[in-house]
Amino acid sequence: MALQSKKKTKQSGECPFQEAMDLIAGKWTMSIVNVLMSGTMRFKELERQVTGINTRMLVKELKQLEAKKIVKRKAYATVPPTVEYSLTEKGTSLKPVLTAIQSWAISVLQPR
Amino acid sequence: MALQSKKKTKQSGECPFQEAMDLIAGKWTMSIVNVLMSGTMRFKELERQVTGINTRMLVKELKQLEAKKIVKRKAYATVPPTVEYSLTEKGTSLKPVLTAIQSWAISVLQPR
DNA sequence: GCCAATACTTTACTTTAGTATACTATATGC
DNA sequence: GCATATAGTATACTAAAGTAAAGTATTGGC
């Protein structure tokens, strides 16, 4: 617990590919990005559209995606609170990756 | 330990996209596929080329990739043993996904 | 005064991923 | 007879990912 020299930077600075994989991996990450491709969305709406996810995971993923500058968060001081999530430019630039995965999924994983 | 009715099928049968993500995620998976894109390789050679991986992880990943029909395994009864790994057709079909990730990584993650 | 709605937080787990290191079998070369 | 090489196993962990379910604050509607 004492010395925090073990910064655990995930040392993926080595290779941009590894860095990208760190970002892309995760059960929910790409699904969220995928849903957000269709536009700005509020938290509850995201929770409904990303089927199967639970609150804790969505919060966690959104925080990570925000930290990685993939997702933008905008809060309004209404009651009940309104928070809007949308993709940044970096986020939308993931589109080709998304479509590549999707077409692979459809052509290879679908029995027909 | 007793009843194994909890088959934990990872119920990704829902959506081919989720199924693809299950496959693609994992710290080492795509790196291994990437290395194997350059051709057939033996276990030790793979261990050397996939920098940073350890034996246990490589074994585990290769087993999973084999089960998912992404990788082919061919063993020869020599001493010391020879085992050759290569991509299946399904494996090589991942190329577009790989290149999409790579070009995203280079254009977005690289500072310049 | 209670319910609903939003955007979370908190607590308490279980499961999977990943790491580190030592060990095994066997023939060949020295 | 000892080291070397290959393709793993085995053991023993730690850390991260993911799940489940309840709680919080606020206010407008009934």
JSON list of C-alpha atoms in Angstrom, two decimals, chain A residues 17 20-21 23-25 29-30 33-34 37 70 90-105, chain B residues 17 20-21 24 30 94-109:
[
{"chain": "A", "resi": 17, "resn": "PHE", "atom": "CA", "xyz": [-1.99, -1.33, -31.57]},
{"chain": "A", "resi": 20, "resn": "ALA", "atom": "CA", "xyz": [-6.02, 0.61, -29.21]},
{"chain": "A", "resi": 21, "resn": "MET", "atom": "CA", "xyz": [-6.83, -2.89, -28.03]},
{"chain": "A", "resi": 23, "resn": "LEU", "atom": "CA", "xyz": [-9.48, 0.74, -25.46]},
{"chain": "A", "resi": 24, "resn": "ILE", "atom": "CA", "xyz": [-11.57, -1.51, -27.62]},
{"chain": "A", "resi": 25, "resn": "ALA", "atom": "CA", "xyz": [-11.59, -4.56, -25.38]},
{"chain": "A", "resi": 29, "resn": "THR", "atom": "CA", "xyz": [-17.21, -0.54, -24.62]},
{"chain": "A", "resi": 30, "resn": "MET", "atom": "CA", "xyz": [-17.87, -0.98, -28.30]},
{"chain": "A", "resi": 33, "resn": "VAL", "atom": "CA", "xyz": [-19.84, 3.52, -28.79]},
{"chain": "A", "resi": 34, "resn": "ASN", "atom": "CA", "xyz": [-22.03, 1.79, -31.32]},
{"chain": "A", "resi": 37, "resn": "MET", "atom": "CA", "xyz": [-23.01, 6.55, -33.14]},
{"chain": "A", "resi": 70, "resn": "ILE", "atom": "CA", "xyz": [-14.02, 9.10, -26.81]},
{"chain": "A", "resi": 90, "resn": "LYS", "atom": "CA", "xyz": [-12.02, 10.72, -31.64]},
{"chain": "A", "resi": 91, "resn": "GLY", "atom": "CA", "xyz": [-15.09, 8.66, -30.85]},
{"chain": "A", "resi": 92, "resn": "THR", "atom": "CA", "xyz": [-16.75, 8.97, -34.22]},
{"chain": "A", "resi": 93, "resn": "SER", "atom": "CA", "xyz": [-13.44, 8.12, -35.86]},
{"chain": "A", "resi": 94, "resn": "LEU", "atom": "CA", "xyz": [-13.95, 4.61, -34.52]},
{"chain": "A", "resi": 95, "resn": "LYS", "atom": "CA", "xyz": [-16.65, 4.05, -37.11]},
{"chain": "A", "resi": 96, "resn": "PRO", "atom": "CA", "xyz": [-14.46, 2.11, -39.58]},
{"chain": "A", "resi": 97, "resn": "VAL", "atom": "CA", "xyz": [-13.37, -0.22, -36.79]},
{"chain": "A", "resi": 98, "resn": "LEU", "atom": "CA", "xyz": [-16.96, -0.76, -35.79]},
{"chain": "A", "resi": 99, "resn": "THR", "atom": "CA", "xyz": [-18.11, -1.52, -39.30]},
{"chain": "A", "resi": 100, "resn": "ALA", "atom": "CA", "xyz": [-15.18, -3.87, -39.87]},
{"chain": "A", "resi": 101, "resn": "ILE", "atom": "CA", "xyz": [-16.13, -5.85, -36.77]},
{"chain": "A", "resi": 102, "resn": "GLN", "atom": "CA", "xyz": [-19.78, -5.83, -37.74]},
{"chain": "A", "resi": 103, "resn": "SER", "atom": "CA", "xyz": [-19.25, -7.08, -41.24]},
{"chain": "A", "resi": 104, "resn": "TRP", "atom": "CA", "xyz": [-16.89, -9.76, -40.02]},
{"chain": "A", "resi": 105, "resn": "ALA", "atom": "CA", "xyz": [-19.45, -10.77, -37.43]},
{"chain": "B", "resi": 17, "resn": "PHE", "atom": "CA", "xyz": [-21.63, -8.14, -32.80]},
{"chain": "B", "resi": 20, "resn": "ALA", "atom": "CA", "xyz": [-17.45, -10.95, -32.29]},
{"chain": "B", "resi": 21, "resn": "MET", "atom": "CA", "xyz": [-16.44, -8.70, -29.41]},
{"chain": "B", "resi": 24, "resn": "ILE", "atom": "CA", "xyz": [-11.73, -9.93, -30.22]},
{"chain": "B", "resi": 30, "resn": "MET", "atom": "CA", "xyz": [-5.51, -9.91, -31.61]},
{"chain": "B", "resi": 94, "resn": "LEU", "atom": "CA", "xyz": [-10.10, -11.08, -39.54]},
{"chain": "B", "resi": 95, "resn": "LYS", "atom": "CA", "xyz": [-7.58, -9.10, -41.56]},
{"chain": "B", "resi": 96, "resn": "PRO", "atom": "CA", "xyz": [-9.90, -6.16, -42.33]},
{"chain": "B", "resi": 97, "resn": "VAL", "atom": "CA", "xyz": [-10.72, -5.83, -38.63]},
{"chain": "B", "resi": 98, "resn": "LEU", "atom": "CA", "xyz": [-7.04, -5.88, -37.79]},
{"chain": "B", "resi": 99, "resn": "THR", "atom": "CA", "xyz": [-6.15, -3.24, -40.34]},
{"chain": "B", "resi": 100, "resn": "ALA", "atom": "CA", "xyz": [-9.07, -1.05, -39.27]},
{"chain": "B", "resi": 101, "resn": "ILE", "atom": "CA", "xyz": [-7.83, -1.14, -35.68]},
{"chain": "B", "resi": 102, "resn": "GLN", "atom": "CA", "xyz": [-4.27, -0.52, -36.76]},
{"chain": "B", "resi": 103, "resn": "SER", "atom": "CA", "xyz": [-5.04, 2.48, -38.92]},
{"chain": "B", "resi": 104, "resn": "TRP", "atom": "CA", "xyz": [-7.25, 3.93, -36.21]},
{"chain": "B", "resi": 105, "resn": "ALA", "atom": "CA", "xyz": [-4.46, 3.39, -33.70]},
{"chain": "B", "resi": 106, "resn": "ILE", "atom": "CA", "xyz": [-1.91, 5.09, -35.89]},
{"chain": "B", "resi": 107, "resn": "SER", "atom": "CA", "xyz": [-4.02, 8.04, -36.99]},
{"chain": "B", "resi": 108, "resn": "VAL", "atom": "CA", "xyz": [-5.65, 8.76, -33.65]},
{"chain": "B", "resi": 109, "resn": "LEU", "atom": "CA", "xyz": [-3.37, 7.54, -30.91]}
]
